mmCIF file of C-alpha atoms in Angstrom:
data_model
loop_
_atom_site.group_PDB
_atom_site.id
_atom_site.type_symbol
_atom_site.label_atom_id
_atom_site.label_comp_id
_atom_site.label_asym_id
_atom_site.label_seq_id
_atom_site.Cartn_x
_atom_site.Cartn_y
_atom_site.Cartn_z
ATOM 1 C CA MET P 674 37.497 54.456 69.230
ATOM 2 C CA LYS P 675 41.386 54.495 68.673
ATOM 3 C CA GLY P 676 41.233 58.155 68.608
ATOM 4 C CA SER P 677 39.544 58.444 72.226
ATOM 5 C CA ASP P 678 41.797 55.691 73.715
ATOM 6 C CA SER P 679 44.866 57.371 72.908
ATOM 7 C CA SER P 680 44.116 61.160 73.680
ATOM 8 C CA PRO P 681 43.866 61.378 77.585
ATOM 9 C CA PRO P 682 47.460 59.724 76.968
ATOM 10 C CA LEU P 683 48.617 63.013 74.843
ATOM 11 C CA ARG P 684 46.728 64.830 76.988
ATOM 12 C CA ALA P 685 48.802 63.555 79.989
ATOM 13 C CA LEU P 686 51.978 64.288 77.849
ATOM 14 C CA LEU P 687 51.042 67.531 76.973
ATOM 15 C CA LEU P 688 50.291 68.538 80.533
ATOM 16 C CA LEU P 689 53.909 67.213 81.817
ATOM 17 C CA VAL P 690 55.781 69.335 79.050
ATOM 18 C CA LEU P 691 54.156 72.110 80.024
ATOM 19 C CA LEU P 692 54.999 71.988 83.817
ATOM 20 C CA ALA P 693 58.283 70.715 82.838
ATOM 21 C CA ALA P 694 58.414 74.608 81.383
ATOM 22 C CA VAL P 695 56.904 76.477 83.613
ATOM 23 C CA ALA P 696 59.466 74.505 86.472
ATOM 24 C CA LEU P 697 62.423 75.370 84.114
ATOM 25 C CA THR P 698 61.285 79.253 83.906
ATOM 26 C CA LEU P 699 60.711 79.616 87.565
ATOM 27 C CA TYR P 700 64.227 78.033 87.895
ATOM 28 C CA LEU P 701 65.907 80.188 85.723
ATOM 29 C CA SER P 702 64.423 83.426 85.831
ATOM 30 C CA PRO P 703 65.859 84.589 89.518
ATOM 31 C CA LEU P 704 69.305 83.638 88.236
ATOM 32 C CA SER P 705 68.984 86.565 85.376
ATOM 33 C CA THR P 706 67.689 89.129 87.220
ATOM 34 C CA THR P 707 68.667 88.913 91.212
ATOM 35 C CA PRO P 708 72.078 87.991 92.342
ATOM 36 C CA PRO P 709 72.724 85.719 94.772
ATOM 37 C CA HIS P 710 72.585 86.535 98.937
ATOM 38 C CA PRO P 711 76.630 86.218 100.143
ATOM 39 C CA ASP P 712 76.967 83.901 103.459
ATOM 40 C CA THR P 713 77.788 86.587 105.816
ATOM 41 C CA THR P 714 78.758 83.705 108.441
ATOM 42 C CA THR P 715 81.137 81.749 106.318
ATOM 43 C CA THR P 716 82.805 85.320 105.137
ATOM 44 C CA SER P 717 82.886 86.403 108.731
ATOM 45 C CA ASN P 718 85.184 83.045 109.299
ATOM 46 C CA LEU P 719 87.225 83.917 106.189
ATOM 47 C CA LEU P 720 88.174 87.500 107.506
ATOM 48 C CA LYS P 721 88.374 86.434 111.409
ATOM 49 C CA ALA P 722 91.498 83.856 109.929
ATOM 50 C CA LEU P 723 93.320 86.427 108.254
ATOM 51 C CA GLN P 724 93.008 88.940 111.618
ATOM 52 C CA GLN P 725 94.398 85.566 113.720
ATOM 53 C CA ARG P 726 96.821 84.807 111.685
ATOM 54 C CA GLN P 727 98.770 87.876 110.805
ATOM 55 C CA THR P 728 99.762 88.736 114.274
ATOM 56 C CA SER P 729 102.200 85.889 114.426
ATOM 57 C CA TYR P 730 104.353 88.090 111.757
ATOM 58 C CA LYS P 731 106.386 90.676 112.686
ATOM 59 C CA VAL P 732 108.183 93.682 110.973
ATOM 60 C CA LEU P 733 111.456 93.753 112.869
ATOM 61 C CA SER P 734 112.814 96.774 110.210
ATOM 62 C CA ASP P 735 112.370 99.137 107.590
ATOM 63 C CA LYS P 736 115.139 100.666 106.224
ATOM 64 C CA VAL P 737 115.171 102.964 103.318
ATOM 65 C CA VAL P 738 117.526 102.010 100.190
ATOM 66 C CA TYR P 739 116.082 104.340 97.532
ATOM 67 C CA ASP P 740 114.282 107.238 97.354
ATOM 68 C CA ARG P 741 113.003 109.555 94.691
ATOM 69 C CA TYR P 742 109.441 109.650 93.257
ATOM 70 C CA ALA P 743 109.426 105.942 94.623
ATOM 71 C CA ARG P 744 110.732 104.216 97.929
ATOM 72 C CA VAL P 745 111.970 101.272 98.552
ATOM 73 C CA TYR P 746 112.551 99.557 102.125
ATOM 74 C CA SER P 747 114.390 96.923 103.174
ATOM 75 C CA ARG P 748 111.675 95.611 105.032
ATOM 76 C CA GLN P 749 113.135 92.499 107.372
ATOM 77 C CA ILE P 750 110.326 90.230 108.613
ATOM 78 C CA ARG P 751 110.142 87.369 111.124
ATOM 79 C CA PHE P 752 107.826 84.466 110.402
ATOM 80 C CA PRO P 753 106.002 82.398 112.692
ATOM 81 C CA ASP P 754 108.563 79.451 113.090
ATOM 82 C CA GLY P 755 110.861 82.214 113.860
ATOM 83 C CA ARG P 756 112.952 82.453 110.857
ATOM 84 C CA GLN P 757 113.942 85.682 109.068
ATOM 85 C CA PHE P 758 113.624 87.543 106.019
ATOM 86 C CA ASP P 759 114.685 90.441 103.777
ATOM 87 C CA PHE P 760 112.168 92.019 101.102
ATOM 88 C CA ASP P 761 111.845 94.944 99.133
ATOM 89 C CA VAL P 762 108.906 97.001 99.590
ATOM 90 C CA TRP P 763 107.959 100.180 97.621
ATOM 91 C CA GLY P 764 105.767 102.340 97.295
ATOM 92 C CA ARG P 765 105.041 106.015 95.165
ATOM 93 C CA VAL P 766 105.643 108.909 97.400
ATOM 94 C CA TRP P 767 105.831 111.632 94.955
ATOM 95 C CA LYS P 768 102.768 114.097 96.377
ATOM 96 C CA ASN P 769 101.784 111.706 98.464
ATOM 97 C CA ASP P 770 102.843 110.939 102.185
ATOM 98 C CA SER P 771 99.960 108.055 102.549
ATOM 99 C CA PHE P 772 100.284 105.715 100.179
ATOM 100 C CA ALA P 773 96.667 105.414 99.538
ATOM 101 C CA VAL P 774 95.192 105.370 96.284
ATOM 102 C CA VAL P 775 91.624 105.917 94.422
ATOM 103 C CA THR P 776 90.229 104.674 91.868
ATOM 104 C CA VAL P 777 86.556 105.657 90.869
ATOM 105 C CA VAL P 778 84.090 103.782 88.406
ATOM 106 C CA PRO P 779 82.061 106.741 86.662
ATOM 107 C CA PHE P 780 78.589 105.095 85.778
ATOM 108 C CA ASP P 781 75.995 107.189 83.971
ATOM 109 C CA ARG P 782 72.008 106.344 84.779
ATOM 110 C CA PRO P 783 70.283 107.314 81.809
ATOM 111 C CA THR P 784 72.169 105.452 79.160
ATOM 112 C CA LYS P 785 73.521 102.905 81.656
ATOM 113 C CA THR P 786 77.131 103.229 80.446
ATOM 114 C CA PHE P 787 80.942 103.843 82.196
ATOM 115 C CA THR P 788 83.421 106.513 81.256
ATOM 116 C CA LEU P 789 87.182 105.253 81.294
ATOM 117 C CA VAL P 790 90.171 107.375 80.577
ATOM 118 C CA ARG P 791 92.637 106.106 77.744
ATOM 119 C CA GLU P 792 96.236 106.876 78.316
ATOM 120 C CA TYR P 793 99.755 105.677 77.763
ATOM 121 C CA ASN P 794 100.894 102.961 80.751
ATOM 122 C CA ILE P 795 104.630 103.686 80.997
ATOM 123 C CA ALA P 796 106.312 100.665 82.619
ATOM 124 C CA HIS P 797 104.612 98.450 80.379
ATOM 125 C CA ALA P 798 104.958 100.673 77.063
ATOM 126 C CA ARG P 799 101.808 100.232 75.664
ATOM 127 C CA TYR P 800 98.263 102.288 76.040
ATOM 128 C CA VAL P 801 95.658 101.092 78.255
ATOM 129 C CA TYR P 802 92.003 101.622 79.843
ATOM 130 C CA SER P 803 91.705 102.417 83.594
ATOM 131 C CA PHE P 804 88.901 104.445 85.223
ATOM 132 C CA PRO P 805 89.947 107.849 86.637
ATOM 133 C CA GLN P 806 92.296 107.149 89.639
ATOM 134 C CA GLY P 807 95.043 108.788 91.446
ATOM 135 C CA GLN P 808 96.928 109.443 94.614
ATOM 136 C CA TYR P 809 95.077 111.135 98.314
ATOM 137 C CA GLU P 810 97.503 113.455 99.546
ATOM 138 C CA ARG P 811 96.921 114.599 103.194
ATOM 139 C CA SER P 812 98.132 118.243 102.463
ATOM 140 C CA LYS P 813 96.079 118.903 99.708
ATOM 141 C CA HIS P 814 93.000 116.305 100.182
ATOM 142 C CA ARG P 815 90.060 116.726 103.393
ATOM 143 C CA SER P 816 89.492 112.742 102.510
ATOM 144 C CA ILE P 817 90.031 109.644 100.692
ATOM 145 C CA ARG P 818 86.446 110.911 99.005
ATOM 146 C CA HIS P 819 87.559 114.452 98.419
ATOM 147 C CA GLY P 820 90.675 112.942 96.518
ATOM 148 C CA ALA P 821 88.979 110.742 94.907
ATOM 149 C CA ALA P 822 86.250 113.223 93.527
ATOM 150 C CA ALA P 823 89.552 115.650 92.659
ATOM 151 C CA GLU P 824 90.838 112.862 90.369
ATOM 152 C CA LEU P 825 87.306 112.146 89.438
ATOM 153 C CA GLU P 826 87.168 115.765 88.338
ATOM 154 C CA GLU P 827 90.495 116.308 87.127
ATOM 155 C CA GLU P 828 91.091 113.168 84.650
ATOM 156 C CA ALA P 829 86.910 112.743 83.364
ATOM 157 C CA HIS P 830 85.905 116.265 84.275
ATOM 158 C CA LEU P 831 83.134 114.839 85.791
ATOM 159 C CA GLN P 832 81.828 115.734 89.501
ATOM 160 C CA CYS P 833 79.812 113.161 91.065
ATOM 161 C CA ASP P 834 76.126 113.535 93.210
ATOM 162 C CA GLU P 835 76.131 109.608 94.403
ATOM 163 C CA TRP P 836 79.066 108.057 95.785
ATOM 164 C CA VAL P 837 79.220 104.399 96.874
ATOM 165 C CA ASN P 838 82.275 102.930 98.470
ATOM 166 C CA LEU P 839 82.781 99.579 96.764
ATOM 167 C CA LEU P 840 84.548 98.021 99.605
ATOM 168 C CA HIS P 841 81.878 98.210 102.326
ATOM 169 C CA ASN P 842 83.760 96.806 105.414
ATOM 170 C CA ASP P 843 86.775 98.341 104.097
ATOM 171 C CA LEU P 844 86.954 100.742 107.681
ATOM 172 C CA GLY P 845 89.334 103.364 105.399
ATOM 173 C CA ARG P 846 92.242 100.956 104.994
ATOM 174 C CA GLY P 847 91.675 100.176 101.226
ATOM 175 C CA ALA P 848 92.580 97.107 99.400
ATOM 176 C CA PRO P 849 96.615 95.959 99.304
ATOM 177 C CA GLN P 850 97.729 96.744 96.139
ATOM 178 C CA ASP P 851 100.125 94.216 95.184
ATOM 179 C CA LYS P 852 102.482 91.713 97.446
ATOM 180 C CA TYR P 853 105.881 94.032 97.376
ATOM 181 C CA GLN P 854 103.807 97.477 97.157
ATOM 182 C CA ARG P 855 103.103 99.937 100.531
ATOM 183 C CA GLU P 856 99.641 101.153 98.375
ATOM 184 C CA THR P 857 95.919 100.293 99.070
ATOM 185 C CA VAL P 858 93.593 101.008 96.864
ATOM 186 C CA HIS P 859 90.264 102.535 98.115
ATOM 187 C CA TYR P 860 87.265 102.229 95.311
ATOM 188 C CA PHE P 861 84.304 104.013 94.863
ATOM 189 C CA LEU P 862 81.204 104.411 92.550
ATOM 190 C CA CYS P 863 79.749 107.101 91.499
ATOM 191 C CA THR P 864 76.001 106.676 89.957
ATOM 192 C CA ALA P 865 75.064 110.058 89.652
ATOM 193 C CA ALA P 866 77.893 112.700 87.649
ATOM 194 C CA HIS P 867 77.532 116.044 86.137
ATOM 195 C CA HIS P 868 80.041 116.905 83.096
ATOM 196 C CA VAL P 869 82.209 119.658 84.669
ATOM 197 C CA GLN P 870 83.267 122.834 82.005
ATOM 198 C CA HIS P 871 85.454 124.032 83.633
ATOM 199 C CA ALA P 872 87.456 121.020 85.356
ATOM 200 C CA ALA P 873 90.379 121.208 87.392
ATOM 201 C CA ASP P 874 93.903 121.078 85.601
ATOM 202 C CA ARG P 875 95.217 117.783 85.062
ATOM 203 C CA ASP P 876 99.163 116.819 86.347
ATOM 204 C CA GLU P 877 101.825 117.866 83.742
ATOM 205 C CA GLU P 878 102.419 114.359 82.727
ATOM 206 C CA GLU P 879 98.871 113.231 82.048
ATOM 207 C CA ASN P 880 98.236 112.873 78.509
ATOM 208 C CA ILE P 881 93.986 111.157 79.038
ATOM 209 C CA GLU P 882 91.934 110.611 76.798
ATOM 210 C CA VAL P 883 88.526 110.593 77.863
ATOM 211 C CA VAL P 884 86.225 107.755 76.363
ATOM 212 C CA ARG P 885 82.414 107.867 77.426
ATOM 213 C CA GLY P 886 79.080 105.546 76.442
ATOM 214 C CA VAL P 887 81.197 102.144 77.285
ATOM 215 C CA THR P 888 78.859 99.460 77.757
ATOM 216 C CA ALA P 889 78.610 96.767 80.492
ATOM 217 C CA THR P 890 79.417 94.294 77.854
ATOM 218 C CA GLN P 891 82.165 96.406 76.516
ATOM 219 C CA LEU P 892 83.669 96.970 80.474
ATOM 220 C CA ARG P 893 83.559 92.882 80.603
ATOM 221 C CA GLN P 894 85.171 92.070 77.170
ATOM 222 C CA LEU P 895 88.165 94.640 77.994
ATOM 223 C CA VAL P 896 88.944 93.085 81.399
ATOM 224 C CA ALA P 897 88.502 89.619 79.420
ATOM 225 C CA ALA P 898 91.240 91.296 76.942
ATOM 226 C CA GLY P 899 93.460 92.557 79.442
ATOM 227 C CA ALA P 900 93.202 96.052 78.580
ATOM 228 C CA LEU P 901 92.869 97.584 81.742
ATOM 229 C CA GLN P 902 95.079 97.474 84.828
ATOM 230 C CA SER P 903 94.818 94.853 87.528
ATOM 231 C CA ASN P 904 93.569 97.287 89.919
ATOM 232 C CA ASN P 905 90.848 98.630 87.545
ATOM 233 C CA ILE P 906 89.907 95.085 86.826
ATOM 234 C CA ALA P 907 88.851 94.693 90.009
ATOM 235 C CA ALA P 908 87.459 98.381 90.043
ATOM 236 C CA ALA P 909 85.263 97.267 87.017
ATOM 237 C CA LEU P 910 83.664 93.540 88.692
ATOM 238 C CA MET P 911 83.195 95.482 92.149
ATOM 239 C CA ALA P 912 80.957 97.612 90.167
ATOM 240 C CA LEU P 913 79.161 95.416 87.647
ATOM 241 C CA HIS P 914 78.569 93.003 90.750
ATOM 242 C CA GLU P 915 76.975 96.306 92.517
ATOM 243 C CA LEU P 916 74.847 98.374 90.395
ATOM 244 C CA SER P 917 73.358 94.563 89.501
ATOM 245 C CA THR P 918 72.655 94.857 93.326
ATOM 246 C CA LEU P 919 71.383 97.919 93.299
ATOM 247 C CA ARG P 920 69.281 96.982 90.463
ATOM 248 C CA LEU P 921 70.744 99.410 88.011
ATOM 249 C CA LEU P 922 72.095 96.724 85.549
ATOM 250 C CA PRO P 923 70.498 93.391 85.129
ATOM 251 C CA TYR P 924 73.007 90.448 87.311
ATOM 252 C CA THR P 925 74.854 88.273 85.313
ATOM 253 C CA ALA P 926 76.498 84.898 86.998
#
């Protein structure tokens, strides 16, 4: 009799444990496969705030104070409260008349891996990883994306068959490189590419090693180790997010 009296509570307890396990599975499973949907209303308001505030600043003058491979300007700015300040602003002008930079993240669908390049960073005197990148030249390239395609072929010996603009609402402006630097960066993801046997020549000073087969986990680890240049860290994070949105990689929060 004692056994029959205790079995209903035991069955109820087992049922509660089972229901809790099912609920936990349903709660966690979307997080591992589906990226969250952004709040477009909030994002729109954040972007409007930038536009509203930038009109209260005014560039009063730009004077070139140095001009070789890089060009340095003395720029005078008037702040909203009327104060005026001079800043050194610079940009690379060697073979470039637009201050636009292109960065391409090459992704191989069959292996789910990335292609990087490894080269010596002149300013920091150490080796770093990066994605194929370079300057958009109006006199040489038909468009920003044509410039990206040229850099991808020259540096990684790849031609892209499927392009994704990682700056979805960019309107062709690019992302500012730095507070005092005039370059803007245009980020692209290549989701299908093929190898080029006889690629275009690299620039004379480019001493580049192509590194293929880098996994998403390895890419995240390189980012965390500071082994990529800062604008390439942004490219890596945007590409990983975009690939999860396209269901080409599992989503990782």
